[in-house]
Short mmCIF file of C-alpha atoms in Angstrom, two decimals:
data_model
loop_
_atom_site.label_atom_id
_atom_site.label_comp_id
_atom_site.label_asym_id
_atom_site.label_seq_id
_atom_site.Cartn_x
_atom_site.Cartn_y
_atom_site.Cartn_z
CA ASP A 1 15.49 -13.84 -2.03
CA ALA A 2 15.63 -10.96 0.42
CA GLY A 3 12.61 -8.74 0.39
CA VAL A 4 12.47 -4.99 0.87
CA ILE A 5 14.53 -4.12 3.92
CA GLN A 6 13.70 -1.12 6.07
CA SER A 7 15.56 0.27 9.03
CA PRO A 8 15.09 0.99 11.79
CA ARG A 9 11.98 -1.06 12.65
CA HIS A 10 11.12 1.29 15.48
CA GLU A 11 12.19 4.85 16.16
CA VAL A 12 11.28 6.98 19.14
CA THR A 13 12.62 10.51 19.26
CA GLU A 14 11.77 13.91 20.58
CA MET A 15 10.08 16.66 18.69
CA GLY A 16 12.50 18.81 16.71
CA GLN A 17 15.01 16.05 16.06
CA GLU A 18 16.01 14.89 12.61
CA VAL A 19 14.76 11.45 11.63
CA THR A 20 16.16 9.34 8.79
CA LEU A 21 14.41 6.24 7.55
CA ARG A 22 16.21 3.81 5.25
CA CYS A 23 15.13 1.40 2.58
CA LYS A 24 16.86 -1.23 0.48
CA PRO A 25 14.63 -2.33 -2.42
CA ILE A 26 14.63 -5.72 -4.04
CA SER A 27 17.48 -6.04 -6.49
CA GLY A 28 16.38 -5.35 -10.07
CA HIS A 29 13.27 -3.39 -9.19
CA ASP A 30 13.04 -0.07 -11.03
CA TYR A 31 10.39 1.57 -8.87
CA LEU A 32 10.55 2.57 -5.23
CA PHE A 33 7.67 3.97 -3.18
CA TRP A 34 7.42 5.60 0.24
CA TYR A 35 4.07 5.37 2.06
CA ARG A 36 2.81 6.58 5.40
CA GLN A 37 0.08 4.79 7.35
CA THR A 38 -1.97 6.23 10.20
CA MET A 39 -5.32 5.38 11.73
CA MET A 40 -6.75 8.75 10.77
CA ARG A 41 -5.53 9.02 7.19
CA GLY A 42 -4.99 5.42 6.18
CA LEU A 43 -2.26 4.59 3.65
CA GLU A 44 -0.81 7.62 1.85
CA LEU A 45 1.72 7.63 -0.98
CA LEU A 46 4.39 10.19 -0.18
CA ILE A 47 6.76 9.90 -3.15
CA TYR A 48 7.93 7.43 -5.73
CA PHE A 49 11.03 6.97 -7.85
CA ASN A 50 11.64 5.34 -11.20
CA ASN A 51 15.26 4.47 -12.01
CA ASN A 52 16.36 6.56 -9.02
CA VAL A 53 14.56 9.68 -10.30
CA PRO A 54 11.69 11.17 -8.27
CA ILE A 55 8.55 11.00 -10.41
CA ASP A 56 5.76 12.18 -8.15
CA ASP A 57 6.29 13.87 -4.79
CA SER A 58 2.86 15.42 -4.53
CA GLY A 59 2.13 13.39 -1.41
CA MET A 60 5.04 14.79 0.59
CA PRO A 61 3.27 16.72 3.33
CA GLU A 62 5.60 19.70 3.58
CA ASP A 63 9.15 20.93 3.25
CA ARG A 64 10.19 19.18 6.42
CA PHE A 65 10.05 15.92 4.46
CA SER A 66 12.65 14.98 1.87
CA ALA A 67 13.53 11.75 0.08
CA LYS A 68 16.55 10.68 -1.90
CA MET A 69 17.60 7.69 -3.92
CA PRO A 70 21.34 8.00 -4.58
CA ASN A 71 21.53 4.58 -6.23
CA ALA A 72 19.38 1.63 -7.21
CA SER A 73 19.86 -0.16 -3.91
CA PHE A 74 19.21 2.53 -1.34
CA SER A 75 16.74 5.26 -0.47
CA THR A 76 16.18 7.54 2.51
CA LEU A 77 13.24 9.49 3.83
CA LYS A 78 14.21 12.34 6.10
CA ILE A 79 12.09 14.47 8.41
CA GLN A 80 13.65 17.64 9.77
CA PRO A 81 12.48 18.93 12.17
CA SER A 82 10.15 16.18 13.33
CA GLU A 83 6.77 16.89 14.94
CA PRO A 84 4.39 14.67 16.96
CA ARG A 85 1.92 14.58 14.04
CA ASP A 86 4.58 12.76 12.00
CA SER A 87 4.09 9.69 14.20
CA ALA A 88 3.05 6.87 11.89
CA VAL A 89 4.23 3.67 10.26
CA TYR A 90 6.32 4.39 7.18
CA PHE A 91 6.53 1.76 4.47
CA CYS A 92 8.88 1.39 1.57
CA ALA A 93 7.86 -0.71 -1.42
CA SER A 94 9.52 -1.66 -4.69
CA SER A 95 8.40 -3.20 -7.96
CA PHE A 96 9.39 -3.93 -11.56
CA ASP A 97 6.69 -1.93 -13.27
CA GLY A 98 5.10 0.26 -10.62
CA GLY A 99 2.59 -2.42 -9.72
CA ARG A 100 0.74 -2.68 -13.03
CA ASN A 101 1.48 -6.34 -13.75
CA GLN A 102 3.97 -7.24 -11.08
CA PRO A 103 3.14 -6.65 -7.41
CA GLN A 104 4.57 -3.98 -5.24
CA HIS A 105 6.65 -5.63 -2.53
CA PHE A 106 6.43 -3.92 0.84
CA GLY A 107 8.91 -3.84 3.67
CA ASP A 108 7.75 -4.44 7.23
CA GLY A 109 7.73 -0.72 7.93
CA THR A 110 9.30 1.69 10.40
CA ARG A 111 7.10 2.58 13.36
CA LEU A 112 7.95 6.20 14.17
CA SER A 113 6.95 7.89 17.41
CA ILE A 114 7.68 11.58 17.92
CA LEU A 115 7.31 12.67 21.54
CA GLY B 1 -9.34 11.90 -10.67
CA ASP B 2 -8.97 8.17 -10.30
CA SER B 3 -10.08 6.83 -6.91
CA VAL B 4 -11.09 3.71 -4.99
CA THR B 5 -13.82 3.42 -2.35
CA GLN B 6 -14.13 0.47 0.02
CA MET B 7 -16.76 -0.44 2.54
CA GLU B 8 -15.93 0.75 5.99
CA GLY B 9 -14.78 -1.63 8.67
CA PRO B 10 -14.25 -3.22 10.94
CA VAL B 11 -15.99 -6.33 9.68
CA THR B 12 -16.42 -9.02 12.31
CA LEU B 13 -17.36 -12.56 11.29
CA SER B 14 -17.47 -16.00 12.82
CA GLU B 15 -15.24 -18.71 11.42
CA GLU B 16 -16.65 -20.36 8.26
CA ALA B 17 -18.89 -17.39 7.49
CA PHE B 18 -19.14 -15.91 4.00
CA LEU B 19 -17.16 -12.75 3.36
CA THR B 20 -17.84 -9.85 1.02
CA ILE B 21 -15.85 -6.63 1.07
CA ASN B 22 -17.16 -4.09 -1.40
CA CYS B 23 -14.91 -2.02 -3.61
CA THR B 24 -15.87 0.47 -6.30
CA TYR B 25 -13.63 2.62 -8.40
CA THR B 26 -13.59 5.72 -10.55
CA ALA B 27 -11.10 5.78 -13.39
CA THR B 28 -10.50 6.92 -16.92
CA GLY B 29 -9.78 4.07 -19.25
CA TYR B 30 -9.47 0.49 -18.06
CA PRO B 31 -7.23 0.20 -15.04
CA SER B 32 -5.83 -3.01 -13.58
CA LEU B 33 -7.42 -3.81 -10.20
CA PHE B 34 -5.92 -5.42 -7.13
CA TRP B 35 -6.56 -6.61 -3.61
CA TYR B 36 -3.70 -6.35 -1.15
CA VAL B 37 -3.73 -7.76 2.39
CA GLN B 38 -1.90 -6.53 5.47
CA TYR B 39 -1.43 -8.91 8.39
CA PRO B 40 -0.70 -7.41 11.82
CA GLY B 41 2.77 -5.93 12.09
CA GLU B 42 3.59 -6.47 8.42
CA GLY B 43 3.60 -4.60 5.15
CA LEU B 44 1.02 -5.12 2.42
CA GLN B 45 1.21 -8.08 0.07
CA LEU B 46 -0.64 -8.80 -3.13
CA LEU B 47 -3.63 -11.11 -2.69
CA LEU B 48 -5.08 -11.15 -6.20
CA LYS B 49 -5.49 -9.06 -9.33
CA ALA B 50 -7.50 -8.65 -12.52
CA THR B 51 -6.32 -6.75 -15.55
CA LYS B 52 -9.42 -6.49 -17.76
CA ALA B 53 -13.18 -6.54 -17.63
CA ASP B 54 -14.78 -9.84 -16.55
CA ASP B 55 -11.45 -11.24 -15.36
CA LYS B 56 -11.64 -13.09 -12.07
CA GLY B 57 -8.67 -12.99 -9.74
CA SER B 58 -8.33 -15.71 -7.12
CA ASN B 59 -5.92 -16.78 -4.42
CA LYS B 60 -6.13 -18.60 -1.06
CA GLY B 61 -9.88 -19.09 -1.48
CA PHE B 62 -10.50 -15.39 -2.13
CA GLU B 63 -12.05 -14.22 -5.40
CA ALA B 64 -12.88 -10.92 -7.06
CA THR B 65 -14.37 -10.21 -10.49
CA TYR B 66 -13.62 -7.07 -12.50
CA ARG B 67 -17.05 -5.60 -13.31
CA LYS B 68 -16.75 -2.71 -15.74
CA GLU B 69 -20.49 -2.06 -15.93
CA THR B 70 -20.72 -1.45 -12.19
CA THR B 71 -17.09 -0.25 -11.74
CA SER B 72 -16.67 -2.75 -8.93
CA PHE B 73 -14.18 -5.33 -7.72
CA HIS B 74 -15.75 -6.92 -4.64
CA LEU B 75 -13.71 -9.39 -2.61
CA GLU B 76 -15.38 -12.65 -1.58
CA LYS B 77 -14.52 -15.81 0.30
CA GLY B 78 -16.88 -18.66 0.96
CA SER B 79 -15.59 -19.70 4.38
CA VAL B 80 -13.28 -17.45 6.37
CA GLN B 81 -10.74 -18.63 8.92
CA VAL B 82 -9.29 -16.93 11.97
CA SER B 83 -6.02 -16.63 10.05
CA ASP B 84 -7.78 -14.37 7.51
CA SER B 85 -7.99 -11.62 10.11
CA ALA B 86 -6.17 -8.68 8.50
CA VAL B 87 -6.71 -5.38 6.74
CA TYR B 88 -7.70 -5.64 3.08
CA PHE B 89 -6.96 -2.90 0.54
CA CYS B 90 -8.52 -2.51 -2.86
CA ALA B 91 -6.31 -0.71 -5.40
CA LEU B 92 -6.15 0.35 -9.02
CA PHE B 93 -3.14 1.00 -11.17
CA PHE B 94 -2.98 4.60 -12.39
CA TYR B 95 -0.69 5.12 -15.34
CA ASN B 96 0.74 8.61 -15.24
CA GLN B 97 4.40 9.40 -15.67
CA GLY B 98 5.40 5.85 -14.91
CA GLY B 99 2.51 4.62 -12.88
CA LYS B 100 1.44 4.08 -9.31
CA LEU B 101 -1.18 2.23 -7.32
CA ILE B 102 -4.09 4.12 -5.84
CA PHE B 103 -5.30 2.39 -2.66
CA GLY B 104 -8.65 2.45 -0.93
CA GLN B 105 -8.79 3.23 2.76
CA GLY B 106 -8.62 -0.40 3.83
CA THR B 107 -11.17 -2.66 5.53
CA GLU B 108 -10.27 -4.43 8.74
CA LEU B 109 -11.55 -8.00 9.02
CA SER B 110 -11.72 -9.80 12.33
CA VAL B 111 -12.69 -13.49 12.34
CA LYS B 112 -13.73 -15.03 15.64
CA PRO B 113 -13.45 -18.77 16.38
#
């Protein structure tokens, strides 16, 4: 079975540009999570969805960040405008029950560099 | 609020040494507890879990026991290998409006031959 698929794997762009990260969860999973990982702050949950509905976006750092899940098989995380401090590895994860009894399955991440 | 605290890394060991990575938690109720592992260049993957007090999770030679009295879930392995070099995350499941995992800050393990 295909796992969680993220694209692109690497993104380098200049400050001020719009960045869109994409995620395809595992088929049948009801939950989708976006995380950010940096050396300074570790792994942070940005937002998560249940049945395509955003449940908790308290981790979204500011209005420059937005996330959507238009259907069960696709989600995007957008940063506009991007800033150098947004440089990080962004992970998408999906699961059946949020991770309570079944694991969260992570993609391989998007390594984002803002110059 | 609910939280997880892990011992700071990096932890550097020689091959075949004994490993302990400490994890303690603060939570209301009785959360499920997990260890996830992240190998270089990859996302996290579940290593083991325990869903109630005194449960022992185990996988790939790693073990952790859910200790309610000490609110701990320490990860142990009797003999580490170079291939165990990774970052290890302790986590608890927080049920609120659907549920999410709360992760510790991660502990980097480096095993030298």
